[in-house]
PDB file of C-alpha atoms in Angstrom:
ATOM      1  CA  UNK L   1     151.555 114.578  25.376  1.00  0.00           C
ATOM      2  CA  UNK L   2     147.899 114.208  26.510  1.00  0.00           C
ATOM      3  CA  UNK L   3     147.467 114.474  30.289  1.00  0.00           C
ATOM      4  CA  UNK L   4     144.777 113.771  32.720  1.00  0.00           C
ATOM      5  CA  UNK L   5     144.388 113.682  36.722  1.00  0.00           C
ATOM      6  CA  UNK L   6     142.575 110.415  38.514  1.00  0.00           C
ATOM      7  CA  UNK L   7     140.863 111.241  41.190  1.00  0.00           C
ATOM      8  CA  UNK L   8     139.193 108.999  43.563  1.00  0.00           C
ATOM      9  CA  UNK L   9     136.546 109.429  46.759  1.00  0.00           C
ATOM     10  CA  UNK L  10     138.445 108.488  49.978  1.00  0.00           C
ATOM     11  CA  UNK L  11     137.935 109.176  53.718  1.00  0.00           C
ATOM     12  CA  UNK L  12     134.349 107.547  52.842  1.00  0.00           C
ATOM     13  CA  UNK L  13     133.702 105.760  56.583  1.00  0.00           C
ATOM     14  CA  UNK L  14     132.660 106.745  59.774  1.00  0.00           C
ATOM     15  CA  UNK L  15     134.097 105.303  63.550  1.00  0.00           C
ATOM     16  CA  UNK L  16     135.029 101.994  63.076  1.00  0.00           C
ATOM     17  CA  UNK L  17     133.216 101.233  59.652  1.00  0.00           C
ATOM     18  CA  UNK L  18     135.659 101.824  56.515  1.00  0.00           C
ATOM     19  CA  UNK L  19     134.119 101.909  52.990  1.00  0.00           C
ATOM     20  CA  UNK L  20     137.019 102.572  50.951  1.00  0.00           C
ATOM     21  CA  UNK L  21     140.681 101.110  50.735  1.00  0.00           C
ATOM     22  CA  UNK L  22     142.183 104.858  50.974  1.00  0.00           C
ATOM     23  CA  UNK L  23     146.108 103.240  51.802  1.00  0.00           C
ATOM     24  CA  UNK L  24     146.249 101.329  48.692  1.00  0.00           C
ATOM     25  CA  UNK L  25     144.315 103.617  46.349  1.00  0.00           C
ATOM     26  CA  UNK L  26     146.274 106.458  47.209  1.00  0.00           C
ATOM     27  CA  UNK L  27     149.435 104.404  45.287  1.00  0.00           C
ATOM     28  CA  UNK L  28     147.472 105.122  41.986  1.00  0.00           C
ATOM     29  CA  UNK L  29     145.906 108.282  41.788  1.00  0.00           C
ATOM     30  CA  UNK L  30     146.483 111.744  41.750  1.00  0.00           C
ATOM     31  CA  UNK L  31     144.236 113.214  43.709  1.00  0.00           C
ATOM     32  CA  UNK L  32     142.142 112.663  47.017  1.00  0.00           C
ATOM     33  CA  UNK L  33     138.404 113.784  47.109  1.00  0.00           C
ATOM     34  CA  UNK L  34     138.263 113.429  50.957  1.00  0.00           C
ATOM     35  CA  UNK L  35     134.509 112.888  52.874  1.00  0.00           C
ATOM     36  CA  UNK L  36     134.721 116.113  55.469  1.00  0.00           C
ATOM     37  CA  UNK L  37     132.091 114.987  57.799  1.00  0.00           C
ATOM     38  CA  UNK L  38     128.810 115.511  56.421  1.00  0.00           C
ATOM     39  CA  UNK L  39     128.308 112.675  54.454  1.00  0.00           C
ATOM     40  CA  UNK L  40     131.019 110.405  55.602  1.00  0.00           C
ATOM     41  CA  UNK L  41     134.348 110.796  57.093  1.00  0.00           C
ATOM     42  CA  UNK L  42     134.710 112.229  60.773  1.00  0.00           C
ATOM     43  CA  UNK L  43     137.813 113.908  62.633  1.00  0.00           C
ATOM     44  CA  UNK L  44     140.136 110.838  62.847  1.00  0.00           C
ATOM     45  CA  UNK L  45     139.332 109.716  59.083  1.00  0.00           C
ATOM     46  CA  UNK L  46     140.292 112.801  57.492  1.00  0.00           C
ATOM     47  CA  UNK L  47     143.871 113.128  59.292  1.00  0.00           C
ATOM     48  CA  UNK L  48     144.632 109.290  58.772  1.00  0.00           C
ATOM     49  CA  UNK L  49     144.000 109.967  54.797  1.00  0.00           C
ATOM     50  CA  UNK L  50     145.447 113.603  54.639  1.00  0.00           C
ATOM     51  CA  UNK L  51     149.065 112.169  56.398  1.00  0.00           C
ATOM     52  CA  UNK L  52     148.895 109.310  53.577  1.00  0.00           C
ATOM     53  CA  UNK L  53     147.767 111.513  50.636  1.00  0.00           C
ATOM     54  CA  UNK L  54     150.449 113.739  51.708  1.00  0.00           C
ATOM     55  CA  UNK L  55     153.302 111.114  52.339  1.00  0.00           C
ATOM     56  CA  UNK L  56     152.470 109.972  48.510  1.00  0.00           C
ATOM     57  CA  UNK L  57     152.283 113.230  47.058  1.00  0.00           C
ATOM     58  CA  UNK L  58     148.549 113.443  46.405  1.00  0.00           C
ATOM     59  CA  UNK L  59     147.050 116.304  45.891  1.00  0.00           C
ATOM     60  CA  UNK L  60     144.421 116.377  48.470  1.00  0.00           C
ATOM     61  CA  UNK L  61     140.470 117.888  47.449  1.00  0.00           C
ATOM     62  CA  UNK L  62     137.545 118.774  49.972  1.00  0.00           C
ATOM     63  CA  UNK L  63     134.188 116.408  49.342  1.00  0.00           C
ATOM     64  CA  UNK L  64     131.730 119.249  50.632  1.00  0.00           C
ATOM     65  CA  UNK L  65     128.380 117.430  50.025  1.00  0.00           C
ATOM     66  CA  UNK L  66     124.686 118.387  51.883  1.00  0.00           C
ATOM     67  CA  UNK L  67     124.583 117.000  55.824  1.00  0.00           C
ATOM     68  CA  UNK L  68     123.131 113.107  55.216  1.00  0.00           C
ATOM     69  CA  UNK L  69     124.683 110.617  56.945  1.00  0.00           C
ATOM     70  CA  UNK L  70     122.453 108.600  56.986  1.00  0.00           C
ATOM     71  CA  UNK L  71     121.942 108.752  53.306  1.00  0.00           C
ATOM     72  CA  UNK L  72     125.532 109.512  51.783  1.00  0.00           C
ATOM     73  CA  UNK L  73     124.934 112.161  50.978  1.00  0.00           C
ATOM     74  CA  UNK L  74     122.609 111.106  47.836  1.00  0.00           C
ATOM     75  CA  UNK L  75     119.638 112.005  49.033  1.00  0.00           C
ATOM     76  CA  UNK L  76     117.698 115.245  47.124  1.00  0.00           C
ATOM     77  CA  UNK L  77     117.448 117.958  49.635  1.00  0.00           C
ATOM     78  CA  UNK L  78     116.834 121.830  50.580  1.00  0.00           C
ATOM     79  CA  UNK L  79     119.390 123.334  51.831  1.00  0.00           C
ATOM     80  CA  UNK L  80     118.858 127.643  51.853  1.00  0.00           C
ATOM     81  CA  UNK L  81     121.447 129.141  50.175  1.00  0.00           C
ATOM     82  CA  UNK L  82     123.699 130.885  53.257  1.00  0.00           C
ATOM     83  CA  UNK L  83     122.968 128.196  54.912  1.00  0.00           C
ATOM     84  CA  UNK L  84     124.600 125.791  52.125  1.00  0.00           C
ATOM     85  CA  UNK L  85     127.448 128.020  51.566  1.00  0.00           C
ATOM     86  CA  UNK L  86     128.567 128.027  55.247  1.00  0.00           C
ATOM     87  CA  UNK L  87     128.502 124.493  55.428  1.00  0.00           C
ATOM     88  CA  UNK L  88     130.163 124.336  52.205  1.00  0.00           C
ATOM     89  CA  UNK L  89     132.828 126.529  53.712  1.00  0.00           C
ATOM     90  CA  UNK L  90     133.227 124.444  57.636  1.00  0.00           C
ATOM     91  CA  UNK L  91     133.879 121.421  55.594  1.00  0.00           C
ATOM     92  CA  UNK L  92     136.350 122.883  53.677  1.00  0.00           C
ATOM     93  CA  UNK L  93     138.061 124.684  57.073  1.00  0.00           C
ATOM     94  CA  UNK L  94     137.719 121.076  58.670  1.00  0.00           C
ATOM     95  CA  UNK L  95     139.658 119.482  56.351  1.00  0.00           C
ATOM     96  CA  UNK L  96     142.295 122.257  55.993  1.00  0.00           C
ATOM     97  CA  UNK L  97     143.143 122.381  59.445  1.00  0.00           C
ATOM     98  CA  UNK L  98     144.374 118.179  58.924  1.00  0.00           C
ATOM     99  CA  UNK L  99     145.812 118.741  55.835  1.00  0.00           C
ATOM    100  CA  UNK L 100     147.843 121.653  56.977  1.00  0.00           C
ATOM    101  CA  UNK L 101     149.188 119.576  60.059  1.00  0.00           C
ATOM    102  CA  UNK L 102     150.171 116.458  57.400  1.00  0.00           C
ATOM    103  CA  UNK L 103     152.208 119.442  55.868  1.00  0.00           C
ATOM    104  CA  UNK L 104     150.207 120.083  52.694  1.00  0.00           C
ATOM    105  CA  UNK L 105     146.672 122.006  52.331  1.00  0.00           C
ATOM    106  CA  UNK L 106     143.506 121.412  50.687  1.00  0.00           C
ATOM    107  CA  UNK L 107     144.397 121.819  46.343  1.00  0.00           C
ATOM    108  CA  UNK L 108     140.580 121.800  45.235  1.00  0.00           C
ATOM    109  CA  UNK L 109     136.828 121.486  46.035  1.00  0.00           C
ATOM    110  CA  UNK L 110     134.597 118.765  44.678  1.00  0.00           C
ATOM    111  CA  UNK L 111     130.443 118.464  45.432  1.00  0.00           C
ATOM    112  CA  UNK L 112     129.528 114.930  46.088  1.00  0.00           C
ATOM    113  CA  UNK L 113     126.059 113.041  45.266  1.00  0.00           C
ATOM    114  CA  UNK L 114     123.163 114.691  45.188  1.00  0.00           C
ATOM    115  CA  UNK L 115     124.934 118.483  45.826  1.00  0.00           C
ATOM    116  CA  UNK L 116     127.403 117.651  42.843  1.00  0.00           C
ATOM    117  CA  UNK L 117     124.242 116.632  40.326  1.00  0.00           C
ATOM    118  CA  UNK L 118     122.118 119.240  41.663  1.00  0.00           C
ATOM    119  CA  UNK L 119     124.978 121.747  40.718  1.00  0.00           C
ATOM    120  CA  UNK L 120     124.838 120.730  37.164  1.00  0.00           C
ATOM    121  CA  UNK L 121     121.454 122.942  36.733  1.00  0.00           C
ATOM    122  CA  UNK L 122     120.471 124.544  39.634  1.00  0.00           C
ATOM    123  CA  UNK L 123     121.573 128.252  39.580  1.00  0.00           C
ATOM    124  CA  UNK L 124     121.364 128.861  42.880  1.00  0.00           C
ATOM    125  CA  UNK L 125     122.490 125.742  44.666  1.00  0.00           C
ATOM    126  CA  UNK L 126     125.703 126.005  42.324  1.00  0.00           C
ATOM    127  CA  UNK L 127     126.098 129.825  43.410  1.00  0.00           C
ATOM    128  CA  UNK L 128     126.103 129.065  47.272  1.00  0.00           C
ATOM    129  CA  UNK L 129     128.777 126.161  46.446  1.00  0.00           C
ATOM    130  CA  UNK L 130     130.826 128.616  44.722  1.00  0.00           C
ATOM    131  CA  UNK L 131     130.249 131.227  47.701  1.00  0.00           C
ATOM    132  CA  UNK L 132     131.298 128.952  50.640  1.00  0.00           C
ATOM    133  CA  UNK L 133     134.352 127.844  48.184  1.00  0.00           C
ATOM    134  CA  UNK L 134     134.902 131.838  48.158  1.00  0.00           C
ATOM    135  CA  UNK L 135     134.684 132.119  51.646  1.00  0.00           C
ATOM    136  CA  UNK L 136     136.804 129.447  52.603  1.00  0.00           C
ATOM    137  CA  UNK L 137     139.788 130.444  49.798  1.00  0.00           C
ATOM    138  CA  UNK L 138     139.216 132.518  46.766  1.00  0.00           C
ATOM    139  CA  UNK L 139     142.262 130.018  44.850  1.00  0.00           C
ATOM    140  CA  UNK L 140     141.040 127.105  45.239  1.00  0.00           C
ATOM    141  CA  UNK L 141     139.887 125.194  42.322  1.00  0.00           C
ATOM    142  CA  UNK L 142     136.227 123.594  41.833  1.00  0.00           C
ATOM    143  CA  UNK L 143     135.844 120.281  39.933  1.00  0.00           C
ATOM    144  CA  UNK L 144     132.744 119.386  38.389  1.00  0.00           C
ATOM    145  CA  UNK L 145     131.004 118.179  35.343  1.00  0.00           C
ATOM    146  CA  UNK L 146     131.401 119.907  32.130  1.00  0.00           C
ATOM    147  CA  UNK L 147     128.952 122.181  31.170  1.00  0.00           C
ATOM    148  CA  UNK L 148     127.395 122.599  34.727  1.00  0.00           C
ATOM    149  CA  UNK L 149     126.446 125.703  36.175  1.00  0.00           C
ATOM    150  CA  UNK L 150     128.596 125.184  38.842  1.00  0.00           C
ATOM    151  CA  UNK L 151     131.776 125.512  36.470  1.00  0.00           C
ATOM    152  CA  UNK L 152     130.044 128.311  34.903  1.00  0.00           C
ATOM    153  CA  UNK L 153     129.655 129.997  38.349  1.00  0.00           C
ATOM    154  CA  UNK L 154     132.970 129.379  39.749  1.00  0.00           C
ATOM    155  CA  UNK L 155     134.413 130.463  36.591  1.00  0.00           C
ATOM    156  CA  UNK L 156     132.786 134.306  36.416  1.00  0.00           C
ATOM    157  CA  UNK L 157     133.770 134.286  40.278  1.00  0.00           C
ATOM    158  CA  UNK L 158     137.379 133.618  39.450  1.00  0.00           C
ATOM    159  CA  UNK L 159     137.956 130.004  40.703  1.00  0.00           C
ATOM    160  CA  UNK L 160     139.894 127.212  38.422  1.00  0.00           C
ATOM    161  CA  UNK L 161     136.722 125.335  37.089  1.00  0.00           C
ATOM    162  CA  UNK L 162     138.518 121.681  36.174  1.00  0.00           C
ATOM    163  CA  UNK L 163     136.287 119.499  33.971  1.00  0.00           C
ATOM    164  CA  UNK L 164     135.638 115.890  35.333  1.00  0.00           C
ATOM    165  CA  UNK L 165     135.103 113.112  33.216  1.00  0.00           C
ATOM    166  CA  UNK L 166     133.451 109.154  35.301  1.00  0.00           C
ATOM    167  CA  UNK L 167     134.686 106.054  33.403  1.00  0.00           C
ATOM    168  CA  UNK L 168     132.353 104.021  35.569  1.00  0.00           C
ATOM    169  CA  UNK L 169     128.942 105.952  35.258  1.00  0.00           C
ATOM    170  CA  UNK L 170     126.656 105.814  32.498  1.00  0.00           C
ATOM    171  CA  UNK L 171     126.138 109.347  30.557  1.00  0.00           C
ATOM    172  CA  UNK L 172     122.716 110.708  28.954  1.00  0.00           C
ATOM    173  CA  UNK L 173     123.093 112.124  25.344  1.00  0.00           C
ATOM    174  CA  UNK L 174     123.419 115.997  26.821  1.00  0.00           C
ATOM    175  CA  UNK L 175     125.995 114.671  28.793  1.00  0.00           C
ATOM    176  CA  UNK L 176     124.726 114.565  32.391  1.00  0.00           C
ATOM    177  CA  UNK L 177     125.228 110.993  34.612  1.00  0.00           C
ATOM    178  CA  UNK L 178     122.378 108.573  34.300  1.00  0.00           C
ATOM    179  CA  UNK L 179     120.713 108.947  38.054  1.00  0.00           C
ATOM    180  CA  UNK L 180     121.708 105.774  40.344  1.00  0.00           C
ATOM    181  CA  UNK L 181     118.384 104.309  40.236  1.00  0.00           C
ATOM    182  CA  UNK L 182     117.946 103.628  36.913  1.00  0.00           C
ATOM    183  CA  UNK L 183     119.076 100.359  35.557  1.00  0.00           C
ATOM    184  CA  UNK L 184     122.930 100.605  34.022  1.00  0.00           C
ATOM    185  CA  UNK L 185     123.794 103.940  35.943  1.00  0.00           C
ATOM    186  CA  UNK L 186     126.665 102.606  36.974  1.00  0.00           C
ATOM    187  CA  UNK L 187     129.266 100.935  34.751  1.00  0.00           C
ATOM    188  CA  UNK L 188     130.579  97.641  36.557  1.00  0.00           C
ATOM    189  CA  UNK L 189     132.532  95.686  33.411  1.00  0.00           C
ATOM    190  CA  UNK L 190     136.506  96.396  34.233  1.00  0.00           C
ATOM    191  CA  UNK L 191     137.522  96.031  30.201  1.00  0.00           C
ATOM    192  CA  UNK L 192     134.616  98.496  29.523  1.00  0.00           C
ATOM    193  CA  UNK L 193     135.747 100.771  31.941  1.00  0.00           C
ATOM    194  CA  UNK L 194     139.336 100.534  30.932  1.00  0.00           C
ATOM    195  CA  UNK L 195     138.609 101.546  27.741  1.00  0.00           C
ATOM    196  CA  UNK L 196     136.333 104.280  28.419  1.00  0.00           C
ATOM    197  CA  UNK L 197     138.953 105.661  30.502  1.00  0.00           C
ATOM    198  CA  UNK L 198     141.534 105.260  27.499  1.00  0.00           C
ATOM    199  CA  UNK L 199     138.595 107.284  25.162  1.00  0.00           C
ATOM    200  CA  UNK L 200     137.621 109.693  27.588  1.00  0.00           C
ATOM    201  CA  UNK L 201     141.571 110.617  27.871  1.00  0.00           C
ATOM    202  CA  UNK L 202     142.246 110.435  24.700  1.00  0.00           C
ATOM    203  CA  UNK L 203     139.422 111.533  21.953  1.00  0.00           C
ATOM    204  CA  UNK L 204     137.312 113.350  24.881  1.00  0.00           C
ATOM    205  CA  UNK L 205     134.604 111.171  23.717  1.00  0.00           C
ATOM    206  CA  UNK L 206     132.286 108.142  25.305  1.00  0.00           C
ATOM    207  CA  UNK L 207     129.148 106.418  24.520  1.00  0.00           C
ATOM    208  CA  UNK L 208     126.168 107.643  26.125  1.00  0.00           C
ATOM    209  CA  UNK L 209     123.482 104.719  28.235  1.00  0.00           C
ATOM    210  CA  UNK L 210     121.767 105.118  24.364  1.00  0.00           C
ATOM    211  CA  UNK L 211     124.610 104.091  22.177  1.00  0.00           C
ATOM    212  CA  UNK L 212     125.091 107.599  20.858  1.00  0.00           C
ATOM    213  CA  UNK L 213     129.070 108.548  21.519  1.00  0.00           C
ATOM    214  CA  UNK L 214     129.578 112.040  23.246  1.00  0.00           C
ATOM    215  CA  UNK L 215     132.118 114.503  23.708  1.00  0.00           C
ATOM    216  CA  UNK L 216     133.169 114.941  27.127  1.00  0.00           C
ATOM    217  CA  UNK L 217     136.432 116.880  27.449  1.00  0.00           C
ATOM    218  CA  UNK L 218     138.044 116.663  31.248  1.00  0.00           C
ATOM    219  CA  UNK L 219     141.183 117.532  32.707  1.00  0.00           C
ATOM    220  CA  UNK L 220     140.566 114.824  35.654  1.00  0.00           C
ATOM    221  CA  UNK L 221     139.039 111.288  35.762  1.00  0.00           C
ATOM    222  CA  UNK L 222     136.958 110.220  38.593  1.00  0.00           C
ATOM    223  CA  UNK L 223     137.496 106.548  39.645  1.00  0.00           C
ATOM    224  CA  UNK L 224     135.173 105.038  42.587  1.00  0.00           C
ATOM    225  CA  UNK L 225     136.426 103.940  45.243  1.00  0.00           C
ATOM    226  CA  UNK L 226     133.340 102.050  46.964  1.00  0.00           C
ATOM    227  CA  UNK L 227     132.906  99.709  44.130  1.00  0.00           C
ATOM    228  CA  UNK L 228     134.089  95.999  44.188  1.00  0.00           C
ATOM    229  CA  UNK L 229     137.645  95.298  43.179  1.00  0.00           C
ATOM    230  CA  UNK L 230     138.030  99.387  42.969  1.00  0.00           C
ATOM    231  CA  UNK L 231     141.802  99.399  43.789  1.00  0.00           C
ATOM    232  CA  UNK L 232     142.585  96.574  40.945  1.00  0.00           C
ATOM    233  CA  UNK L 233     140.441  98.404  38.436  1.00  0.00           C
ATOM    234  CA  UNK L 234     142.279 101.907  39.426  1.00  0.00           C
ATOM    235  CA  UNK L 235     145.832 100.603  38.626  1.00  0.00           C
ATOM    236  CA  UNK L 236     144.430  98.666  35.014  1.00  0.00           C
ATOM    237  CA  UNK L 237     143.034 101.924  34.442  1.00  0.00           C
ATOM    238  CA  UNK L 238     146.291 103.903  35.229  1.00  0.00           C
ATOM    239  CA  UNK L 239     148.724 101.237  33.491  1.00  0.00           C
ATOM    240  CA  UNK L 240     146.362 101.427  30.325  1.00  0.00           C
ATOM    241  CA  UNK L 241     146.659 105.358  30.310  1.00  0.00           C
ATOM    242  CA  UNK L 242     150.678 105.206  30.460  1.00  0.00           C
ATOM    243  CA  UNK L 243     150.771 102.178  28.131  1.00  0.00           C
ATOM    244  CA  UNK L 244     148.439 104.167  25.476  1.00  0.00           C
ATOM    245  CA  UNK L 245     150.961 107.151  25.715  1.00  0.00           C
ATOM    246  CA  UNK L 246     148.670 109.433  28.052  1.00  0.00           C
ATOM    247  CA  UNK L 247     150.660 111.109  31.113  1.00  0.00           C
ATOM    248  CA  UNK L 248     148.839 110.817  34.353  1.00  0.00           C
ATOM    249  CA  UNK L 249     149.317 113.705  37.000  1.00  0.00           C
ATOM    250  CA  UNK L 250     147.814 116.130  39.210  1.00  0.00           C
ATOM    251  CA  UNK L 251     145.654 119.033  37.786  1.00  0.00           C
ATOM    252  CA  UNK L 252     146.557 121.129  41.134  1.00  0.00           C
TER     253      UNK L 252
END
């Protein structure tokens, strides 16, 4: 039978603000991408969603992303490479140290925004990622989009590289996300998603922003959590999966 992980970006506040519905998404997916700090998320986040990840059985994955704040983390930026990797590593320690008191430990690493595209070409940004995953745990498993350097990398260092597949994000013809600014990036039809998820599961295929349908082969689906009406759209995408005969579980 035809598997696949959903994974979803939780932990994504900061103090009193909360961007995503972590309680109610964790009762569909599979797997937690948690904010550690440096683009969202702080201290008392992280433990609140690592107690309920681990009370549901979620497999819970480090968000390590560049330090912005102020702009999520999507922002294009700099970072030197040792410096990158030892951040890449404290956010990973950071959220270990919560997960670890909720009885369960960190299962994976994930790049978010503008670190996670960057990744996808840039040698050495990918190789610091993969060197503060190293230092943090030399097991744990790096998800990422396939074909990226940063699977390529993680793979020759001897990490799991998991392929990632986004039902809700727009795709250029070599298979790299549409960038956010550009008109359609982002996916925001439910049926459309639905059934990209069902294709994307299923055939390892989707059509590209042009019309032109790609392969994308992934072990794990991403699923958004700060969109509108994210936790509905989770659980139609998760009934449709069962319903078209595709098991949905954990990749870790």
């Amino acid at each position: 039978m035809t598997s696949i992980d959903l994974n979803a970006d939780l932990g994504e506040g900061f103090g009193r603000w909360r961007l995503t519905d972590d309680e109610r998404l964790l009762s569909v997916v599979t797997s937690a991408n948690v904010a550690c700090g440096f683009h969202a998320g702080d201290a008392v986040t992280m433990r609140r969603v690592c107690e309920l990840a681990a009370a549901r059985g979620v497999r819970i994955g480090a968000q390590v992303s560049y330090r912005d704040l102020a702009g999520f983390g999507r922002r294009a930026m700099d970072v030197p490479s040792a410096e990158l990797a030892a951040e890449v590593a404290y956010q990973i320690g950071a959220l270990e140290v919560f997960a670890r008191a909720a009885g369960t430990r960190v299962s994976y690493v994930k790049p978010h925004g503008a670190l996670y595209n960057r990744a996808v070409h840039d040698e050495e940004q990918a190789a610091a990622v993969v060197e503060g995953v190293l230092l943090a745990d030399a097991g744990l498993p790096v998800l990422g989009l396939p074909g990226s350097r940063l699977l390529e990398l993680a793979a020759r260092a001897g990490l799991p590289a998991v392929t990632e597949a986004f039902a809700d994000r727009a795709y250029t013809d070599e298979g790299t996300l549409v960038p956010r600014g550009r008109d359609g990036a982002v996916v925001t039809d439910a049926d459309t998603v639905v059934e990209r998820s069902v294709g994307l599961a299923r055939s390892g295929t989707v059509a590209a922003h042009s019309g032109t349908l790609i392969e994308v082969r992934a072990r794990s689906l991403c699923l958004h959590g700060d969109t509108p009406g994210a936790v509905e759209l989770a659980r139609r995408v998760r009934e449709r999966l069962v319903a078209s005969g595709v098991r949905v579980e954990s990749f870790a």
